[in-house]
Coordinates of C-alpha atoms in Angstrom, one line a residue:
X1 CA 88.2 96.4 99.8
X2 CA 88.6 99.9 99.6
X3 CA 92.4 101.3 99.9
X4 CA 92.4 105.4 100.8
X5 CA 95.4 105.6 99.8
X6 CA 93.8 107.2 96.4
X7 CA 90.9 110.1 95.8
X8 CA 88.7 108.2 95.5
X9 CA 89.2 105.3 97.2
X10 CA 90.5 102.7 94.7
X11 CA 88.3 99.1 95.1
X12 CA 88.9 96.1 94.8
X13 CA 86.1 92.4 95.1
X14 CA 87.6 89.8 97.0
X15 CA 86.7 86.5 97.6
X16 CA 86.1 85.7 101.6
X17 CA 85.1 82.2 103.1
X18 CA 82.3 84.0 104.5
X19 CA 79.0 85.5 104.0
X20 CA 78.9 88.8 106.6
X21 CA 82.0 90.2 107.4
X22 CA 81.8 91.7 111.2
X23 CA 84.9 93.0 112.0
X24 CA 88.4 93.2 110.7
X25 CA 92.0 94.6 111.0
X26 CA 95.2 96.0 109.1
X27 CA 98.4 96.7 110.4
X28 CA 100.1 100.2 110.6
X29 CA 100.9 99.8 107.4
X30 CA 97.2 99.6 106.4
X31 CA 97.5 95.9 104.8
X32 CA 94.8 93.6 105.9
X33 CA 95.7 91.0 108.7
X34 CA 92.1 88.9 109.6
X35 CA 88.5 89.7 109.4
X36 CA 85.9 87.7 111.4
X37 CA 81.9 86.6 110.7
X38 CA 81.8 85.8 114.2
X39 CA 82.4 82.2 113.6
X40 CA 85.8 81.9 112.4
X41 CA 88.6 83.8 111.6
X42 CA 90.1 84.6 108.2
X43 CA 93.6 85.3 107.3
X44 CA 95.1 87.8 104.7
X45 CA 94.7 85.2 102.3
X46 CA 91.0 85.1 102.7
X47 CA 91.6 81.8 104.3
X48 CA 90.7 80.1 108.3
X49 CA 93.3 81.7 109.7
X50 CA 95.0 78.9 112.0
X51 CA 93.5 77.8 114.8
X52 CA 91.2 80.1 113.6
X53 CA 87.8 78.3 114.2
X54 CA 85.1 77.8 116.5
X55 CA 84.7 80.9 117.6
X56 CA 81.8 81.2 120.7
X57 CA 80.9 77.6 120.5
X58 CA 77.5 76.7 121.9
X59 CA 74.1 75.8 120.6
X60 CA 74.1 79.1 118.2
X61 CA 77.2 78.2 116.9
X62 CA 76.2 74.6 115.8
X63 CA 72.8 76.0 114.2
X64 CA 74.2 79.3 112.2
X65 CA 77.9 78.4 111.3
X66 CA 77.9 75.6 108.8
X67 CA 80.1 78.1 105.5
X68 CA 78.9 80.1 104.3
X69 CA 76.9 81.5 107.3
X70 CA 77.8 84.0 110.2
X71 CA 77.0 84.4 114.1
X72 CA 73.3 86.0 114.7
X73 CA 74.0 89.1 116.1
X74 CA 74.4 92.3 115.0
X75 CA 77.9 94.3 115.7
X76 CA 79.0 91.4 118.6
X77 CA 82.4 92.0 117.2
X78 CA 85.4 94.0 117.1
X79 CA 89.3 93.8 116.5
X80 CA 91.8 95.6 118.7
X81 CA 95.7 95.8 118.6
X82 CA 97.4 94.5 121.7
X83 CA 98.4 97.4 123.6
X84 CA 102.4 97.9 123.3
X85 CA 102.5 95.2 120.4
X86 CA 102.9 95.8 116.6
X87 CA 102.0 92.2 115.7
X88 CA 99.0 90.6 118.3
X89 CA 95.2 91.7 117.8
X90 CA 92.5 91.0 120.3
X91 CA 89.0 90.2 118.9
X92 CA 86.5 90.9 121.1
X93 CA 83.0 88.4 120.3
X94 CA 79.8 88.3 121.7
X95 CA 78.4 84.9 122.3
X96 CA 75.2 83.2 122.9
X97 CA 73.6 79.9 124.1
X98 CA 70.1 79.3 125.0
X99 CA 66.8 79.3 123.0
X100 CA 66.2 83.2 122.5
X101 CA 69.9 84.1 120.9
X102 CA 70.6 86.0 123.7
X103 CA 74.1 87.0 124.2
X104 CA 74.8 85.6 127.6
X105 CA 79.4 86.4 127.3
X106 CA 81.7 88.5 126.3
X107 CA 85.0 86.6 125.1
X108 CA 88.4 88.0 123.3
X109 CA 90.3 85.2 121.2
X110 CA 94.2 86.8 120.2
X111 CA 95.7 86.6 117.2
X112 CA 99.7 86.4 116.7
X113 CA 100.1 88.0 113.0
X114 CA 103.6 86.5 113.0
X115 CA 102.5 82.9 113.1
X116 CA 102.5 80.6 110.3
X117 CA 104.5 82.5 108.0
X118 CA 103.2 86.1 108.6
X119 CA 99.8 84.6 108.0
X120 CA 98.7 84.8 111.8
X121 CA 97.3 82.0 114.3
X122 CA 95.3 82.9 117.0
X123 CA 97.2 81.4 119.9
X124 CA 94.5 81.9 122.6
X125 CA 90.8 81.4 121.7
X126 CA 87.3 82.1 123.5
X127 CA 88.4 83.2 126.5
X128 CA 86.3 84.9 128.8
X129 CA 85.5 88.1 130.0
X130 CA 82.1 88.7 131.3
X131 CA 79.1 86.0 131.6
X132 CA 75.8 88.2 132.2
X133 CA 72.9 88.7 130.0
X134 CA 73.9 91.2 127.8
X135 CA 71.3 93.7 126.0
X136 CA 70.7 92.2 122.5
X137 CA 71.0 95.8 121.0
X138 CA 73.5 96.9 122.6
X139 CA 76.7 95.5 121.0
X140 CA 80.4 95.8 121.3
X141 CA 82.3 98.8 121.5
X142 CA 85.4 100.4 122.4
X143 CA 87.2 103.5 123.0
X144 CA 90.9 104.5 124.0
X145 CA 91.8 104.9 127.2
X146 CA 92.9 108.5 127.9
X147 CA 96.8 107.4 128.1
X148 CA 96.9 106.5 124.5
X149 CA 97.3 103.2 124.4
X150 CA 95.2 100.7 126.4
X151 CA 91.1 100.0 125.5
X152 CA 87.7 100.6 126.9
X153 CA 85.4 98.0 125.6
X154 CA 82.1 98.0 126.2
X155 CA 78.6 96.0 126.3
X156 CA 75.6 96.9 128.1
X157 CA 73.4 94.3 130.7
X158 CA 70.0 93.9 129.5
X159 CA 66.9 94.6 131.6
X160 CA 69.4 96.7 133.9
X161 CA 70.6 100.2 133.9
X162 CA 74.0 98.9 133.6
X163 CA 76.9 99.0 131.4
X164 CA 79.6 96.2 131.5
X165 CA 83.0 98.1 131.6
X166 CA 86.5 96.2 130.4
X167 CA 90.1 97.4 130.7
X168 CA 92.5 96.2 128.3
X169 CA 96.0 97.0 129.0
X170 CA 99.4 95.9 127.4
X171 CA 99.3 92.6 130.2
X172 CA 95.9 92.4 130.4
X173 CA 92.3 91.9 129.8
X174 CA 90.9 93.2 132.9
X175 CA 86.8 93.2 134.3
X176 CA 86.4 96.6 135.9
X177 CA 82.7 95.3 136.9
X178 CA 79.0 97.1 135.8
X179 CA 78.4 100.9 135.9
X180 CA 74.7 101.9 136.8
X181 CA 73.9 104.9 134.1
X182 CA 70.4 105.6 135.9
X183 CA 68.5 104.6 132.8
X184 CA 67.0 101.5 131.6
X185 CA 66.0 100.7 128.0
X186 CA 62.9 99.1 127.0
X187 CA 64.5 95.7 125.3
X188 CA 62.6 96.2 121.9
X189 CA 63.7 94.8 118.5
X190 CA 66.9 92.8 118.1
X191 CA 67.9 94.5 114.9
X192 CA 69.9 96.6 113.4
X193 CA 71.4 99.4 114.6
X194 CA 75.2 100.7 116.0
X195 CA 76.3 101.9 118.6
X196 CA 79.5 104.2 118.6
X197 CA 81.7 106.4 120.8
X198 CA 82.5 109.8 118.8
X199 CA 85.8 110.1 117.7
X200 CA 87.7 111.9 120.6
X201 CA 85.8 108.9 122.8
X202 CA 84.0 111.7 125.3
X203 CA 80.6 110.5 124.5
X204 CA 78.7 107.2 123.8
X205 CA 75.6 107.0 121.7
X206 CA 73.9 104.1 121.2
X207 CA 71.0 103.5 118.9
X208 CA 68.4 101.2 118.6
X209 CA 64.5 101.0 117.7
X210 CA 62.9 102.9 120.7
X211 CA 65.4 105.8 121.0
X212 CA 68.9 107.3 121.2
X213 CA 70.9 106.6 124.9
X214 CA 73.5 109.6 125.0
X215 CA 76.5 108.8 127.9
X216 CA 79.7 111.3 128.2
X217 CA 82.5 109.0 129.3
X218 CA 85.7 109.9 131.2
X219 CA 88.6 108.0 128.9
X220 CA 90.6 108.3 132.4
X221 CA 88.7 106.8 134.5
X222 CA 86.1 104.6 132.5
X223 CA 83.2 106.0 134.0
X224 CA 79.6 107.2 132.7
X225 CA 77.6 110.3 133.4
X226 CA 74.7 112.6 132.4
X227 CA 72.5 109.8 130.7
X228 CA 70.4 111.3 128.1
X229 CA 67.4 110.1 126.1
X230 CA 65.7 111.0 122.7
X231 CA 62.5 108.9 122.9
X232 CA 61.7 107.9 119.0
X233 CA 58.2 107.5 119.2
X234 CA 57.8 111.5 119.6
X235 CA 59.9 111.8 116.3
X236 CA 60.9 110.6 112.8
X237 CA 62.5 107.0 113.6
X238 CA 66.6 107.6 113.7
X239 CA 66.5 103.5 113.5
X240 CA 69.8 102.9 111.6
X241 CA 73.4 104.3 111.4
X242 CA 75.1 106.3 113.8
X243 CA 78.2 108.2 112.6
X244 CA 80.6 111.3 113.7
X245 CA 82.6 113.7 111.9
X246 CA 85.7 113.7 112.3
X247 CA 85.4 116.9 114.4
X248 CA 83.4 115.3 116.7
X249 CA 80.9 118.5 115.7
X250 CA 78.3 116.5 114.1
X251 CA 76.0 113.4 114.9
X252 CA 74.5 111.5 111.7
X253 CA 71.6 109.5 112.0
X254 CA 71.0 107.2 109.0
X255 CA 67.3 106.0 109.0
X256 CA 65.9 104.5 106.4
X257 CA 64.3 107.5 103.9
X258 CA 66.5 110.5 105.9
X259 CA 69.9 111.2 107.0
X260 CA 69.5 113.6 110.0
X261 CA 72.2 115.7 111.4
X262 CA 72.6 116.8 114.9
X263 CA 74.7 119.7 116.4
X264 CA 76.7 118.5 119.1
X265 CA 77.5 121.5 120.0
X266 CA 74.6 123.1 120.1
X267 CA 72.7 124.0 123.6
X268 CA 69.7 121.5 122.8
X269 CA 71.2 118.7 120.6
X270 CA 67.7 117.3 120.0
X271 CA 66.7 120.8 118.4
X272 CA 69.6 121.4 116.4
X273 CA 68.2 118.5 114.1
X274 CA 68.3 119.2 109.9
X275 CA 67.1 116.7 107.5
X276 CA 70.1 116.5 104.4
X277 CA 69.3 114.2 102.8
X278 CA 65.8 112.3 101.7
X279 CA 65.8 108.9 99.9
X280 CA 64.9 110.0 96.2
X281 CA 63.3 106.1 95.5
X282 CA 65.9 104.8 93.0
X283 CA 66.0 101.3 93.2
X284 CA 68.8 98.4 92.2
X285 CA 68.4 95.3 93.3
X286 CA 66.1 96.9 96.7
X287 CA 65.6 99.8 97.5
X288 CA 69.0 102.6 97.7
X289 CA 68.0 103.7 101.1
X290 CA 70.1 104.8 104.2
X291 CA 71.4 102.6 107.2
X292 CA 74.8 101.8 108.3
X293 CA 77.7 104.3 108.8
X294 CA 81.2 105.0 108.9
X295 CA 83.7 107.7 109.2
X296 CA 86.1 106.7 106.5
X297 CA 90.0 107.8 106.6
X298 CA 89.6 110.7 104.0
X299 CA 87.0 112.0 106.5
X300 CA 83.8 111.0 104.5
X301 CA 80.7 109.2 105.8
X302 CA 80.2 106.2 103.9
X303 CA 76.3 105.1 103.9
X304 CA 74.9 101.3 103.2
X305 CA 71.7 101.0 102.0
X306 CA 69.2 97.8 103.9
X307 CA 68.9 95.7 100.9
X308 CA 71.6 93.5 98.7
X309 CA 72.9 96.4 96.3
X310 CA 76.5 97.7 94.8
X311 CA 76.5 101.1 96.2
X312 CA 77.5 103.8 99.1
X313 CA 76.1 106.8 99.9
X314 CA 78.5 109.2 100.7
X315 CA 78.7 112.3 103.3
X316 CA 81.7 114.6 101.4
X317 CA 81.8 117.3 104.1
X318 CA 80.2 115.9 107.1
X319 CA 81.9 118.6 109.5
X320 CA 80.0 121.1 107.7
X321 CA 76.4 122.3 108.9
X322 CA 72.9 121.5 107.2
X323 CA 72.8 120.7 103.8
X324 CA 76.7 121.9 102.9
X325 CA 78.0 118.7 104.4
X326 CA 76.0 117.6 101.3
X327 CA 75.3 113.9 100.8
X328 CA 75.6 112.4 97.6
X329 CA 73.6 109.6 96.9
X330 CA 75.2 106.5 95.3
X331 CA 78.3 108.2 95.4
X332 CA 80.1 105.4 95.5
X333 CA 79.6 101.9 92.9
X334 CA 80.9 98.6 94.6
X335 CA 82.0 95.3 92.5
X336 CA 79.9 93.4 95.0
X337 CA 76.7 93.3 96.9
X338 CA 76.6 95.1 100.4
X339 CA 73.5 95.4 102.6
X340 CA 72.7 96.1 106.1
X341 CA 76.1 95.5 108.2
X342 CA 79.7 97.8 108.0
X343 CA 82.5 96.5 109.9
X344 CA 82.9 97.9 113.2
X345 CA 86.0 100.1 113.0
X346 CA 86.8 102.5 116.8
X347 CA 89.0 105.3 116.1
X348 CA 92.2 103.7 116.1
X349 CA 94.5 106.4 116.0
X350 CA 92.6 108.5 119.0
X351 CA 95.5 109.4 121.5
X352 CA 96.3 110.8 124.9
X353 CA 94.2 113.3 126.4
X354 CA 97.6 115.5 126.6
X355 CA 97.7 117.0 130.3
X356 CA 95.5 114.7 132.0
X357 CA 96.1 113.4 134.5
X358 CA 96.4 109.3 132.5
X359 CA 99.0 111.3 130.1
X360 CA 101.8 109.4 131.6
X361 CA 103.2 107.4 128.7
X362 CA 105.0 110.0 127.0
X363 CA 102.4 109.4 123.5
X364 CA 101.7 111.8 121.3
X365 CA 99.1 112.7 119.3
X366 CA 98.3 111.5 115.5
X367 CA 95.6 113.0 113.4
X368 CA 92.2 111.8 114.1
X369 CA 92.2 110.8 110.7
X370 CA 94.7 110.9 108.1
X371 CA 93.8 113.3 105.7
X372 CA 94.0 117.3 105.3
X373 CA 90.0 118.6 105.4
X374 CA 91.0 121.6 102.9
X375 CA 92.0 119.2 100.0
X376 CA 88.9 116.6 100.7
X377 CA 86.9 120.4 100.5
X378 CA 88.1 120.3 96.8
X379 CA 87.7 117.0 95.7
X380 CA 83.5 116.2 96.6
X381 CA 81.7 116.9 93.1
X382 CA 79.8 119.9 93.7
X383 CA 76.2 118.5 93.2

């Protein structure tokens, strides 16, 4: 666990009653509240919360999660507060059921954190959203909706140029139906890459094997325009981690032997690409290389590597351009192993668009991230 309420983050090893964590969720007062493998869900204490079992039961279930195990998909979770609640979460899950794992629904299980003595129940479980073939790359993702408080979350239909758009609202979990985007992604590998909206939620990028798909997204209306594609095959691979900073300037790709940075501002994203960082070949347990990303709270990029090791990269200026943003590897030593997966955190504190036309809930805006960028400036060792 690391708490960013110190420079540096102070850590701590806990046990878990799990193998992968997927997704989890503090309250506003940043103290942990339930994490999920995709199987079950855990309380504060690192135990089942109540009712807090079977999560997308089916044939996958009864195969992959006997403990310690987790659900066979990558990202098909993520935690969301109830919109005009301080105490009930929605968990969003991807499910599958048939011979090729291939997610076939989109459920939501909530979670009351009051419940059995402040350590939560889930009072409604598995309930569902969407039942479709859904892209196995794809994942789960949301985004805020533009009045500040109600959710986006979205998957994509596989074989189709269509993305599977849901409303979640303070009363409830609505279907808004499937979007054509005019492009249709070859349904390569099943692993392992994310798929993120940038912080201010205006774009989507998701990443997988074959290529980058770039959609801008309208937070009012839920809608998707100006598809993009970067075709991999005509470039170094950006298999991996996708990650923002907290700007929304920058776009990080975290493949394997090179982190790659993309202007987003720039007039041809695709040939505003540096290279800052290459894999220098240290070694732990496997190989230190790059994969997995996320924007922390002190507005770093935090890196995992693709094999079982104790260590983070870390991006100490990632809203600066080319090599200043400068990435420090191994910057960070964990009490635990880590590989592959990071929890899949949206940008919970992204508010109103202020003066649109959805600003009607009298929100204001927080910092995209709690932190001042001219004292993190000072505190990155200057490598």
């Amino acid at each position: 666990m690391l708490d960013f309420n110190t420079s540096p983050p102070t850590i701590t090893l806990h046990d878990f009653v799990t193998d992968f964590p997927f997704a989890s969720i503090a309250d506003k007062n940043g103290q942990l509240v339930a994490f999920t493998d995709g199987c079950r869900i855990a309380n504060r204490n690192k135990e089942v919360m109540l009712n807090g079992d079977t999560l997308s039961p089916g044939k996958v279930y009864n195969v992959y999660c006997n403990l310690p195990s987790f659900y066979p998909i990558v990202q098909p979770c993520i935690f969301l507060p109830r919109p005009g609640s301080d105490s009930n979460y929605y968990l969003f899950h991807l499910r599958s059921d048939n011979y090729y794992y291939n997610p076939m629904n989109l459920l939501y299980s909530e979670i009351d954190a009051r419940r059995d003595n402040g350590n939560g129940a889930v009072v409604r479980k598995n309930m569902e959203v969407l039942s479709d073939s859904i892209y196995l790359g794809s994942f789960v993702t949301a985004t805020k909706h533009a009045n500040g408080r109600d959710w986006w979350v979205v998957v994509t239909r596989r074989f189709h140029s269509d993305m599977h758009v849901t409303l979640v609202t303070a009363d409830t979990v609505q279907y808004m139906g499937m979007q054509d985007v005019g492009f249709t992604e070859v349904d390569s590998a099943y692993c392992c890459n994310q798929t993120r909206f940038t912080q201010d939620g205006s774009r989507l990028f998701r990443n997988h094997p074959g290529g980058m798909l770039i959609l801008d997204f309208d937070r009012c209306s839920g809608t998707f325009s100006n598809p993009v594609y970067w075709d991999y095959t005509s470039m170094p691979s950006g298999t991996g981690g996708v990650a923002f900073s907290y700007d929304n300037r920058f776009l990080y790709l975290c493949s394997g032997t090179i982190i790659q940075q993309y202007d987003l501002n720039a007039p041809n994203i695709l040939a505003s690409r540096e290279i800052v960082a290459e894999y220098d070949g240290f070694e732990i347990l496997s190989p230190t290389n790059f994969f997995h990303a996320q924007l922390g709270p002190d507005g770093k990029i935090y890196v995992l590597t693709t094999g079982n090791n104790n260590i983070l990269h870390v991006i100490h200026h990632p809203n600066k351009k080319g090599l200043s943003c400068m990435v420090e590897q191994r910057g960070v030593t964990l009490p635990g192993l880590g590989s592959f997966f990071e929890p899949n955190f949206p940008n919970y504190r992204l508010g109103p668009i202020d003066s649109s036309p959805c600003d009607t809930l009298g929100i204001d805006n927080l910092p995209v991230a709690h932190f001042r960028p001219d004292v993190v400036d000072t505190l990155a060792p200057q490598l």
